[in-house]
XYZ file of C-alpha atoms in Angstrom:
698
model
C 0.033 -0.113 -0.174
C 0.701 3.757 0.038
C 3.823 4.140 2.501
C 3.606 8.097 3.425
C 6.857 7.546 5.611
C 8.920 6.763 2.634
C 10.520 9.253 0.472
C 7.941 11.072 -1.582
C 7.926 9.538 -4.915
C 5.842 12.286 -6.504
C 8.030 15.008 -5.008
C 11.048 13.092 -6.425
C 9.424 13.041 -9.905
C 8.149 16.752 -9.902
C 10.647 17.496 -12.863
C 9.077 14.752 -14.968
C 6.196 17.264 -15.825
C 8.424 19.565 -17.717
C 9.114 19.556 -21.508
C 11.685 17.455 -22.460
C 14.485 18.748 -24.684
C 13.884 18.202 -28.463
C 17.283 16.124 -28.492
C 15.378 13.511 -26.189
C 11.663 14.064 -27.092
C 9.035 13.760 -29.800
C 6.935 16.905 -30.461
C 5.174 18.343 -27.231
C 6.603 15.319 -24.921
C 7.315 15.979 -21.156
C 9.792 13.923 -19.373
C 7.261 11.714 -17.925
C 6.092 10.300 -21.420
C 9.770 10.276 -22.694
C 10.862 8.082 -19.916
C 7.840 5.892 -20.396
C 8.528 5.610 -23.961
C 12.022 4.529 -23.295
C 11.080 1.967 -20.786
C 8.662 0.569 -23.195
C 11.373 0.207 -25.659
C 13.565 -1.904 -23.118
C 10.623 -4.006 -22.559
C 10.042 -4.663 -26.038
C 13.626 -5.789 -26.717
C 13.580 -7.911 -23.614
C 10.415 -9.706 -24.903
C 11.778 -10.083 -28.457
C 15.293 -11.423 -26.968
C 13.166 -13.935 -24.986
C 11.129 -15.189 -28.069
C 7.893 -13.784 -26.603
C 6.757 -12.503 -30.039
C 5.676 -15.442 -31.832
C 2.362 -14.637 -34.151
C 0.964 -11.811 -35.938
C -1.423 -10.879 -32.987
C 1.708 -10.347 -30.955
C 2.958 -7.776 -33.413
C -0.043 -5.895 -33.044
C -0.430 -6.281 -29.381
C 3.133 -5.038 -29.044
C 2.639 -2.225 -31.784
C 5.713 -3.312 -33.630
C 6.122 -2.184 -37.279
C 4.686 -5.075 -39.149
C 5.466 -3.512 -42.583
C 9.261 -3.406 -41.616
C 9.045 -6.715 -40.266
C 7.653 -8.274 -43.714
C 10.228 -6.093 -45.653
C 12.897 -7.675 -43.556
C 11.852 -11.219 -44.263
C 11.560 -10.332 -47.985
C 15.140 -9.073 -48.068
C 16.411 -12.400 -46.913
C 13.848 -14.736 -48.318
C 14.958 -18.119 -50.013
C 13.525 -18.653 -53.615
C 10.661 -20.952 -52.566
C 9.510 -18.375 -49.749
C 10.019 -15.301 -52.121
C 7.750 -16.996 -54.858
C 5.143 -17.874 -52.202
C 5.079 -14.439 -51.076
C 4.797 -13.216 -54.681
C 1.920 -15.355 -55.013
C 0.087 -14.526 -51.941
C 0.882 -10.904 -52.277
C -0.753 -10.797 -55.838
C -3.786 -12.677 -54.823
C -4.345 -10.660 -51.737
C -7.822 -8.916 -51.731
C -8.260 -5.769 -49.799
C -11.889 -4.320 -49.471
C -13.248 -1.102 -48.064
C -16.803 -2.000 -47.964
C -17.815 1.764 -47.693
C -14.856 3.137 -49.851
C -16.245 6.651 -50.779
C -13.753 8.420 -52.935
C -10.964 5.961 -51.839
C -8.666 7.054 -49.007
C -8.363 3.638 -47.313
C -7.717 1.894 -50.746
C -4.930 4.678 -51.442
C -3.406 3.869 -48.102
C -3.441 0.315 -48.713
C -1.837 0.871 -52.295
C 1.190 2.818 -50.248
C 1.378 -0.154 -47.986
C 1.602 -2.688 -50.536
C 3.888 -0.863 -53.017
C 7.231 -1.278 -51.175
C 6.428 -5.212 -50.591
C 6.250 -5.464 -54.277
C 9.333 -3.517 -54.796
C 11.099 -5.606 -52.181
C 10.119 -8.961 -53.752
C 11.147 -7.833 -57.129
C 14.592 -6.739 -55.953
C 14.879 -10.117 -54.216
C 14.048 -12.190 -57.049
C 16.739 -10.174 -59.165
C 19.288 -10.797 -56.518
C 18.530 -14.301 -56.429
C 19.032 -14.853 -60.041
C 22.319 -12.697 -59.819
C 23.555 -14.823 -56.956
C 22.855 -18.052 -58.798
C 24.600 -16.958 -61.906
C 27.479 -15.840 -60.039
C 27.936 -19.182 -58.287
C 27.147 -21.217 -61.265
C 23.945 -22.759 -59.604
C 21.183 -24.277 -61.726
C 17.484 -24.079 -60.333
C 15.379 -24.414 -63.663
C 11.773 -24.583 -62.135
C 12.587 -21.506 -59.949
C 14.572 -19.739 -62.507
C 11.553 -20.025 -65.070
C 8.844 -18.563 -62.702
C 11.287 -15.822 -61.383
C 12.076 -14.913 -65.274
C 8.313 -14.826 -66.132
C 7.595 -12.249 -63.319
C 10.484 -9.864 -64.351
C 9.744 -10.518 -68.007
C 6.193 -9.122 -67.171
C 7.808 -6.096 -65.535
C 9.901 -5.299 -68.531
C 6.567 -5.347 -70.991
C 5.476 -1.966 -68.922
C 6.800 1.534 -69.182
C 8.530 1.049 -65.849
C 8.572 -1.069 -62.638
C 6.602 1.543 -60.612
C 3.762 1.620 -63.210
C 3.795 -2.265 -63.249
C 3.734 -2.299 -59.558
C 0.714 0.269 -59.316
C -1.057 -1.377 -62.222
C -0.946 -4.772 -60.428
C -2.173 -3.450 -57.236
C -5.183 -1.707 -58.414
C -6.136 -4.624 -60.567
C -5.533 -7.658 -58.351
C -5.456 -6.225 -54.673
C -7.991 -3.489 -54.399
C -11.719 -3.563 -53.966
C -14.225 -1.113 -52.783
C -18.048 -0.587 -52.454
C -20.060 2.625 -51.809
C -23.608 3.394 -52.148
C -22.751 6.976 -53.863
C -22.017 6.314 -57.524
C -20.331 9.739 -57.755
C -17.830 8.826 -54.957
C -16.958 5.553 -56.846
C -16.237 7.299 -60.088
C -13.998 9.845 -58.139
C -12.475 6.966 -56.442
C -11.624 5.172 -59.671
C -10.590 8.409 -61.493
C -8.097 8.985 -58.626
C -6.519 5.654 -58.895
C -6.067 6.147 -62.687
C -4.419 9.340 -61.976
C -2.079 7.906 -59.520
C -1.147 5.085 -61.989
C -0.712 7.770 -64.780
C 1.591 9.662 -62.646
C 4.151 6.757 -62.575
C 4.904 7.447 -66.084
C 8.139 9.259 -66.738
C 8.455 12.148 -69.455
C 8.225 10.836 -72.790
C 6.723 7.302 -71.974
C 3.802 6.237 -73.991
C 0.722 5.963 -72.026
C -0.816 2.405 -72.522
C -4.485 1.792 -72.277
C -5.398 2.304 -68.548
C -6.780 -0.779 -66.512
C -10.527 -0.996 -66.320
C -11.585 -1.444 -62.570
C -15.178 -1.146 -63.252
C -15.579 -4.672 -61.607
C -13.049 -3.907 -58.642
C -14.793 -0.489 -57.448
C -18.388 -0.693 -57.524
C -21.570 1.269 -56.439
C -24.339 -0.361 -54.620
C -25.619 -0.732 -50.992
C -23.082 -2.635 -48.688
C -25.898 -3.775 -46.378
C -28.662 -4.840 -48.850
C -28.103 -7.912 -50.785
C -27.134 -11.666 -50.701
C -23.607 -11.494 -49.188
C -22.894 -15.302 -49.439
C -23.951 -18.613 -51.008
C -25.679 -19.653 -47.813
C -28.007 -16.530 -47.806
C -29.070 -17.320 -51.446
C -29.603 -20.847 -50.723
C -31.497 -19.996 -47.531
C -33.714 -17.832 -49.615
C -34.540 -20.606 -52.239
C -35.085 -23.363 -49.780
C -36.024 -22.671 -46.036
C -39.801 -22.055 -46.221
C -42.748 -24.558 -46.414
C -41.242 -28.041 -47.275
C -42.862 -28.074 -50.715
C -40.227 -26.470 -52.847
C -41.316 -22.733 -52.314
C -38.938 -20.781 -50.570
C -39.151 -17.568 -48.852
C -39.419 -15.735 -51.957
C -42.969 -14.584 -51.750
C -44.989 -15.030 -54.807
C -42.151 -17.075 -56.619
C -41.871 -20.872 -56.855
C -38.256 -21.679 -56.313
C -36.323 -24.940 -55.652
C -32.959 -26.248 -55.306
C -32.655 -26.668 -59.065
C -33.343 -22.698 -59.324
C -30.338 -22.247 -56.643
C -28.069 -24.719 -58.709
C -28.832 -22.765 -61.957
C -28.078 -19.343 -60.249
C -24.577 -20.928 -58.951
C -23.652 -22.207 -62.220
C -24.339 -18.557 -63.805
C -22.357 -17.072 -61.151
C -19.521 -19.389 -61.913
C -19.832 -18.393 -65.471
C -19.656 -14.877 -64.716
C -16.608 -15.460 -62.558
C -14.745 -17.301 -65.271
C -15.620 -14.111 -67.456
C -14.063 -11.774 -64.970
C -10.980 -13.852 -64.548
C -10.667 -13.660 -68.523
C -11.163 -10.013 -68.581
C -8.566 -9.578 -65.481
C -6.033 -11.546 -67.526
C -6.299 -9.446 -70.349
C -5.556 -6.457 -68.487
C -2.296 -7.943 -67.356
C -0.994 -8.158 -70.797
C 0.232 -5.184 -72.709
C -0.937 -4.252 -76.339
C -4.028 -6.161 -76.006
C -6.567 -5.803 -78.913
C -9.221 -3.040 -77.860
C -11.949 -5.080 -79.600
C -11.090 -8.312 -77.727
C -10.984 -6.340 -74.487
C -14.459 -4.578 -75.393
C -16.066 -8.058 -76.231
C -14.622 -9.542 -72.995
C -16.180 -6.694 -70.826
C -19.470 -6.772 -72.548
C -19.793 -10.413 -71.960
C -18.846 -10.078 -68.189
C -21.536 -7.249 -67.946
C -24.178 -9.180 -69.577
C -23.926 -12.158 -67.240
C -23.710 -10.073 -64.318
C -26.575 -7.969 -65.257
C -28.747 -11.040 -65.690
C -28.003 -12.291 -62.380
C -28.592 -9.080 -60.549
C -31.900 -8.755 -62.239
C -32.922 -12.203 -60.873
C -31.658 -11.712 -57.477
C -33.032 -8.272 -57.300
C -36.592 -9.459 -57.905
C -36.028 -12.360 -55.439
C -34.732 -10.050 -52.608
C -37.678 -7.622 -53.221
C -39.969 -10.341 -52.799
C -38.288 -11.208 -49.405
C -38.815 -7.563 -48.366
C -42.537 -7.431 -49.408
C -44.641 -9.293 -51.878
C -46.216 -6.094 -53.277
C -43.005 -5.338 -54.711
C -43.511 -7.811 -57.447
C -46.893 -6.678 -58.435
C -45.709 -4.103 -61.079
C -42.552 -2.812 -62.491
C -43.103 0.312 -61.080
C -43.397 -0.680 -57.320
C -40.391 -2.978 -57.835
C -38.318 -0.112 -59.405
C -39.003 2.342 -56.614
C -37.879 -0.263 -54.083
C -34.762 -0.966 -56.058
C -34.023 2.773 -56.178
C -34.432 3.283 -52.608
C -32.370 0.116 -51.500
C -29.915 -0.053 -54.239
C -29.091 -3.762 -53.594
C -25.685 -5.183 -54.048
C -25.141 -8.898 -54.193
C -21.598 -9.607 -52.938
C -21.638 -13.289 -53.757
C -22.303 -12.628 -57.317
C -20.344 -9.152 -57.906
C -17.343 -10.734 -56.120
C -17.929 -14.560 -56.757
C -14.521 -15.761 -56.857
C -13.506 -14.213 -53.551
C -16.605 -14.872 -51.765
C -16.505 -18.612 -52.854
C -13.000 -18.797 -51.835
C -13.992 -17.814 -48.158
C -14.133 -13.883 -48.385
C -11.838 -11.173 -48.513
C -8.266 -11.385 -47.058
C -8.308 -7.913 -45.343
C -11.069 -5.354 -44.659
C -10.616 -1.726 -43.868
C -12.596 1.537 -43.735
C -14.310 4.140 -42.139
C -18.046 3.457 -42.401
C -20.674 6.253 -42.110
C -21.746 7.118 -38.544
C -25.622 7.466 -39.335
C -28.527 6.837 -37.177
C -30.696 3.595 -38.399
C -33.387 3.691 -39.314
C -34.177 7.490 -38.671
C -31.531 8.837 -41.174
C -31.645 6.203 -44.042
C -34.428 5.802 -46.775
C -33.979 1.968 -46.862
C -34.999 -0.854 -44.658
C -32.585 -3.699 -43.487
C -34.196 -7.424 -42.939
C -33.862 -8.322 -39.321
C -33.125 -11.931 -40.571
C -29.766 -10.711 -42.122
C -28.266 -8.962 -39.135
C -27.731 -9.366 -35.381
C -26.876 -5.713 -34.580
C -29.756 -3.567 -35.873
C -30.308 -2.599 -32.288
C -27.146 -0.732 -32.292
C -29.167 2.005 -34.302
C -25.922 3.026 -36.236
C -24.776 2.028 -39.589
C -21.140 1.830 -38.310
C -22.332 -1.080 -36.112
C -24.129 -2.895 -38.890
C -21.241 -2.568 -41.481
C -18.846 -3.959 -38.762
C -21.245 -7.046 -38.627
C -21.318 -7.279 -42.459
C -17.456 -7.056 -42.518
C -17.291 -9.902 -40.074
C -19.366 -12.012 -42.650
C -17.330 -10.706 -45.741
C -13.861 -11.369 -44.569
C -12.251 -14.775 -44.634
C -11.986 -16.912 -41.704
C -8.973 -16.401 -39.467
C -8.455 -13.191 -41.323
C -8.041 -9.429 -39.756
C -10.377 -6.639 -40.357
C -10.581 -3.127 -39.037
C -12.795 0.023 -39.080
C -12.523 3.375 -37.710
C -15.793 4.315 -35.863
C -16.976 6.360 -33.073
C -15.832 5.802 -29.748
C -19.393 4.671 -28.527
C -18.243 1.230 -29.665
C -16.281 0.917 -26.461
C -18.864 2.486 -24.020
C -22.380 2.798 -25.318
C -25.138 0.356 -23.952
C -26.552 0.063 -27.392
C -23.172 -1.324 -28.704
C -23.092 -4.358 -26.200
C -24.832 -6.499 -28.811
C -22.273 -5.522 -31.466
C -19.439 -6.387 -28.966
C -20.888 -9.531 -28.023
C -21.245 -10.605 -31.657
C -17.560 -9.598 -32.574
C -16.364 -11.386 -29.432
C -17.791 -14.787 -30.549
C -15.120 -15.255 -33.015
C -12.607 -12.585 -32.661
C -10.374 -10.576 -30.273
C -10.745 -6.723 -30.310
C -7.776 -4.449 -30.504
C -9.066 -0.946 -29.729
C -7.496 2.438 -29.780
C -9.739 5.286 -28.392
C -9.218 8.801 -29.308
C -11.261 11.790 -27.966
C -11.568 14.913 -29.642
C -9.985 17.111 -27.137
C -7.391 18.876 -27.307
C -7.559 17.960 -30.992
C -8.887 14.995 -32.987
C -6.786 12.144 -34.165
C -8.087 12.866 -37.693
C -8.095 16.088 -39.059
C -11.583 17.643 -39.576
C -13.340 14.896 -37.845
C -14.729 16.544 -34.685
C -15.906 13.497 -32.562
C -14.351 10.862 -30.471
C -13.254 7.941 -32.333
C -11.877 4.440 -32.106
C -9.719 2.257 -34.278
C -11.429 -1.079 -34.018
C -9.383 -4.098 -35.109
C -10.601 -7.810 -35.228
C -8.210 -10.534 -35.264
C -8.805 -14.343 -34.922
C -9.735 -15.596 -31.417
C -7.444 -17.260 -29.290
C -8.587 -18.798 -26.144
C -5.246 -18.552 -24.455
C -5.406 -14.840 -24.510
C -7.866 -12.106 -22.982
C -10.712 -10.700 -25.126
C -9.218 -7.282 -25.217
C -6.316 -5.353 -26.232
C -6.604 -1.741 -25.613
C -4.460 1.369 -25.318
C -5.184 4.018 -22.839
C -7.202 7.078 -23.821
C -5.086 8.757 -26.651
C -5.302 12.487 -26.321
C -3.254 14.315 -28.599
C -2.133 17.955 -29.809
C -2.337 18.253 -33.559
C 1.490 17.937 -34.026
C 1.492 14.548 -32.284
C -0.732 12.908 -35.111
C 2.563 12.101 -36.869
C 3.787 9.806 -34.070
C 0.880 8.699 -31.829
C 0.106 5.524 -33.656
C 3.817 4.526 -33.611
C 4.047 5.317 -29.753
C 0.621 3.801 -28.819
C 1.071 0.884 -26.050
C -1.488 -1.939 -26.079
C -2.432 -3.891 -22.899
C -4.304 -7.279 -22.759
C -7.067 -7.689 -20.409
C -10.588 -8.727 -19.853
C -12.302 -5.797 -18.093
C -15.655 -4.864 -19.191
C -18.086 -3.373 -16.739
C -22.013 -2.550 -17.073
C -22.310 -4.848 -20.087
C -20.794 -2.511 -22.647
C -18.037 -0.272 -21.085
C -14.683 -1.997 -22.228
C -11.840 -0.500 -20.186
C -9.629 1.757 -22.045
C -6.599 0.349 -20.126
C -2.992 0.671 -21.313
C -1.031 -1.035 -18.683
C -1.005 -3.541 -15.908
C -0.743 -0.528 -13.473
C -4.209 0.621 -14.715
C -5.918 -2.759 -14.395
C -4.213 -2.921 -10.780
C -5.908 0.432 -9.902
C -9.315 -0.830 -11.277
C -9.089 -4.009 -9.154
C -8.434 -2.120 -5.939
C -11.530 0.065 -6.593
C -13.786 -3.204 -6.759
C -13.412 -3.916 -3.151
C -15.722 -6.857 -1.823
C -18.404 -5.566 0.639
C -18.207 -2.053 -0.249
C -21.303 -0.194 -1.338
C -21.793 1.760 -4.559
C -22.632 5.489 -4.695
C -26.078 4.614 -5.582
C -26.552 2.988 -2.093
C -25.605 6.370 -0.327
C -28.212 7.987 -2.292
C -31.622 9.118 -0.753
C -34.892 10.461 -1.982
C -34.562 13.115 0.583
C -33.408 16.466 -1.070
C -31.499 17.702 1.889
C -28.030 16.940 1.134
C -27.377 17.149 -2.844
C -24.296 17.031 -5.098
C -24.554 18.811 -8.558
C -22.168 17.858 -11.284
C -21.763 18.902 -15.053
C -22.722 16.440 -17.463
C -19.914 17.642 -19.889
C -16.291 16.913 -19.178
C -13.181 17.171 -21.031
C -10.369 17.388 -18.565
C -12.051 18.438 -15.233
C -15.267 17.088 -13.803
C -16.952 19.795 -12.117
C -19.142 18.968 -9.060
C -20.259 20.793 -5.698
C -22.025 20.026 -2.484
C -23.183 23.667 -3.030
C -25.731 25.609 -5.142
C -23.296 26.681 -7.990
C -23.399 30.346 -8.964
C -25.877 30.570 -11.823
C -28.384 33.219 -12.648
C -31.125 33.581 -15.506
C -32.653 36.978 -15.637
C -31.436 37.651 -11.874
C -33.075 34.433 -10.574
C -30.897 31.960 -9.115
C -31.369 28.435 -10.742
C -29.215 25.316 -11.113
C -27.176 25.203 -14.221
C -28.569 23.483 -17.220
C -26.835 20.425 -18.632
C -26.138 19.067 -15.105
C -27.434 16.475 -12.706
C -28.283 16.259 -9.135
C -27.901 13.208 -6.582
C -29.482 13.356 -3.267
C -27.707 11.683 -0.350
C -28.581 10.391 2.970
C -26.140 12.691 5.226
C -23.892 15.488 4.530
C -20.715 13.512 4.890
C -21.856 11.245 1.982
C -22.656 14.220 -0.091
C -19.199 15.894 0.589
C -17.526 12.551 0.035
C -18.993 12.508 -3.431
C -18.376 16.234 -4.236
C -14.650 15.197 -3.448
C -14.622 12.120 -5.393
C -15.962 13.557 -8.650
C -13.660 16.417 -8.605
C -10.562 13.925 -8.113
C -8.159 12.909 -10.531
C -8.979 9.337 -9.793
C -12.480 9.804 -10.868
C -11.349 11.611 -13.967
C -9.137 8.511 -14.794
C -12.188 6.076 -14.271
C -14.585 8.433 -16.314
C -11.932 8.397 -19.045
C -11.357 4.739 -18.992
C -15.088 3.758 -19.129
C -17.112 6.539 -20.687
C -17.232 8.144 -24.153
C -14.624 10.924 -22.895
C -17.296 13.475 -23.322
C -20.322 12.727 -20.717
C -20.806 11.809 -17.222
C -24.087 10.510 -16.165
C -25.697 8.733 -13.169
C -24.772 5.294 -14.620
C -21.345 5.680 -14.250
C -21.384 7.795 -11.010
C -23.570 5.501 -9.230
C -21.464 2.568 -10.009
C -18.626 3.867 -8.171
C -17.683 1.753 -5.004
C -16.238 3.988 -1.983
C -13.639 2.271 0.212
C -15.139 0.349 2.828
C -14.002 2.712 5.610
C -14.651 5.916 3.603
C -16.819 7.355 6.501
C -13.703 7.631 8.737
C -12.688 10.876 6.977
C -14.372 14.134 7.669
C -15.033 14.910 4.074
C -17.101 18.108 4.650
C -13.980 20.009 5.533
C -12.373 18.776 2.311
C -15.344 19.418 0.112
C -15.658 22.945 1.781
C -12.113 23.980 1.110
C -12.016 22.681 -2.493
C -15.462 24.375 -3.452
C -14.092 27.761 -1.822
C -10.792 27.417 -3.917
C -12.992 26.593 -7.167
C -15.146 29.470 -6.585
C -12.100 31.811 -5.626
C -10.419 31.001 -8.815
C -13.426 31.382 -10.955
C -14.307 34.033 -13.351
C -17.737 35.651 -13.405
C -19.299 35.733 -16.815
C -22.222 37.319 -18.345
C -23.848 36.515 -21.799
C -27.102 37.415 -23.510
C -28.784 34.546 -25.279
C -30.612 34.384 -28.546
C -33.774 33.848 -26.662
C -33.306 37.140 -24.689
C -31.987 35.694 -21.395
C -29.285 37.212 -19.238
C -27.235 34.494 -18.110
C -24.621 34.976 -15.123
C -22.359 32.094 -14.084
C -18.919 31.368 -12.740
C -16.477 29.855 -15.207
C -14.607 27.391 -13.301
C -10.657 27.024 -13.712
C -10.038 23.761 -11.754
C -6.476 23.403 -12.805
C -5.757 26.300 -10.304
C -7.100 24.044 -7.496
C -4.904 21.057 -8.407
C -2.913 21.140 -5.029
C -6.222 20.588 -3.215
C -7.470 17.835 -5.657
C -3.807 16.155 -5.148
C -4.736 16.234 -1.411
C -8.083 14.354 -1.902
C -6.368 11.703 -4.301
C -3.812 11.120 -1.649
C -6.583 10.371 0.929
C -8.435 8.117 -1.562
C -5.253 6.273 -2.451
C -4.622 5.560 1.207
C -8.282 4.047 1.568
C -7.803 1.921 -1.527
C -4.517 0.703 -0.700
C -2.564 2.214 -3.772
C 1.144 1.902 -4.221
C 3.102 5.120 -4.526
C 3.644 4.220 -8.200
C -0.311 3.978 -8.705
C -0.835 7.319 -6.817
C 1.574 9.067 -8.975
C -0.025 7.848 -11.919
C -3.389 8.968 -10.925
C -2.248 12.423 -9.832
C -0.353 12.830 -13.138
C -2.997 11.263 -15.326
C -3.434 13.337 -18.566
C -1.276 16.065 -16.867
C 0.223 17.585 -20.025
C -3.342 18.085 -21.442
C -5.099 19.046 -18.017
C -2.574 21.547 -17.071
C -1.641 22.892 -20.564
C 2.136 21.641 -20.391
C 4.434 21.794 -23.485
C 3.040 24.902 -24.907
C -0.644 23.993 -24.668
C -3.246 25.887 -22.774
C -4.890 24.434 -19.401
C -7.395 22.136 -20.307
C -10.485 24.005 -19.098
C -13.986 24.010 -20.455
C -14.895 27.679 -21.347
C -18.561 28.220 -19.982
C -18.712 25.644 -17.435
C -20.250 26.309 -14.373
């Protein structure tokens, strides 16, 4: 526990909160961060020497440079491995299911390009080594020379690589046809930019069948879905397709047509790998493919409309209206070869954050999705991605941080955890957002194959940043494996064993929660602000707030009533503490505090042994003394007078409260030091930032 007689660890580390010199630090780093980064580096080297990094998930969990790892493997690969890597890379399918104008496909291209370059360099080196040594490897030499000859038939190596990636690796779908056209145009321009002055422009590849317009969430995603549609109802051969007689023979016919279309696609794709192809032959191949796909789409659109509503089949007009609003996209036909082989190898993207069904014009069938109750398209796209990706493959999306904390996302969390581990990196929007122009808290969510030997979650701590830190924040993010999820849907944003240890100390057996201290009597109350960035504002007194001269409680806040004044004072101290700020940050959306998370708190079993009223009075006196009186006139004609609190000026008193709480919970000095200095750079405006206050908070 906390040894108050030992040399004061916090005092010894006081200089750790000063800006580290540029020779040692990354932009805006304070010594506390620099030291932690170096410690992590030593820990990683120790794990690598001990052979503890054994599989791809370990590379992610330890946040190692996977691309550099692969490039190192390529640089020393023997011939059989190099050729196997080439074949795997060329067949790798990367999908963005809501691709928009193609930002994530471009990112995938940038990652794949140096891998292709490294492999071509390695293949040339192998041939040169064999020639110098007089070695003969006829089978390998034949394969390698065929690859290198293909490169020479193109204007230059960079053009060949980009063309190969665009044709063979990148796939996208988006409901906005204009966005799809922009995406394809950007890829074409990127390819054309690889030409050097004076080099002739060969016909650009046609990727109309790689990047396509349609509704990711409406349509048959797999062979199993269409088979069920043909066979599940009745027992007499009439399937789910209302008004249409169907049987397994119809299913077989559809699958044969899909296979024919896939063969046509492969022929069309092979033509694009060649140079100087006949334009007429190319056009004929494309027309044949489009004709086959169009026939399949027409049948499946009708079948699907019938599953939605039999009335859709009564006239061409009603069917067309349904089709225009739903824009169906049948994955198992449009990407038959990939889906028939098990799915895409990688899925990445940033799906829309849109409330469902209120903000969309189409309906999703409950039989097709488990996650409709998430009430947000990003959750449903996550489920769709899980079904489109190949078994034992990885997929990841950038979504709202509510994925980690909202009650309505519990069903999505449970769905993903059935077959996956979750790797989660949360980023609030203050002081600045992780992604420029995205003004909301987000989380990078990655699903990897489930391993029963490891915990369900691998998370980083809350990732607050200044804008200049964007370039390095992902490289320095530290992940921690754990199994902490509270209240069904709040996954802990924990980044170390120390944080989990603190959490475990807070969950003392036999202790009551704050809710048990509450009372229906309105005599002893605590008011707290719902909005919270860096400081939670709470008071056991009436906050200063007037509207048109009348004293009222500030809006956008909550009140809890308690059974005695000491319980109210304890809660006021707690809510202002850095300990509760850490708890709130670790289990909320990093934007709002509510009764659910406040009442969940467990006071230490001996919390009543302290006179909290004296501490609460002193803190509130300090907050009020450091506050600035503000007056504003609203658009509604009201005159508002309030105190703008500057909690950072009362940090020494808050530290006293945290020290007492630490003693009661049995914290170590290391744990107390962590809590007192949690988010210190942003809360206190260190390294050139401004103090983390919320303007306008009462």
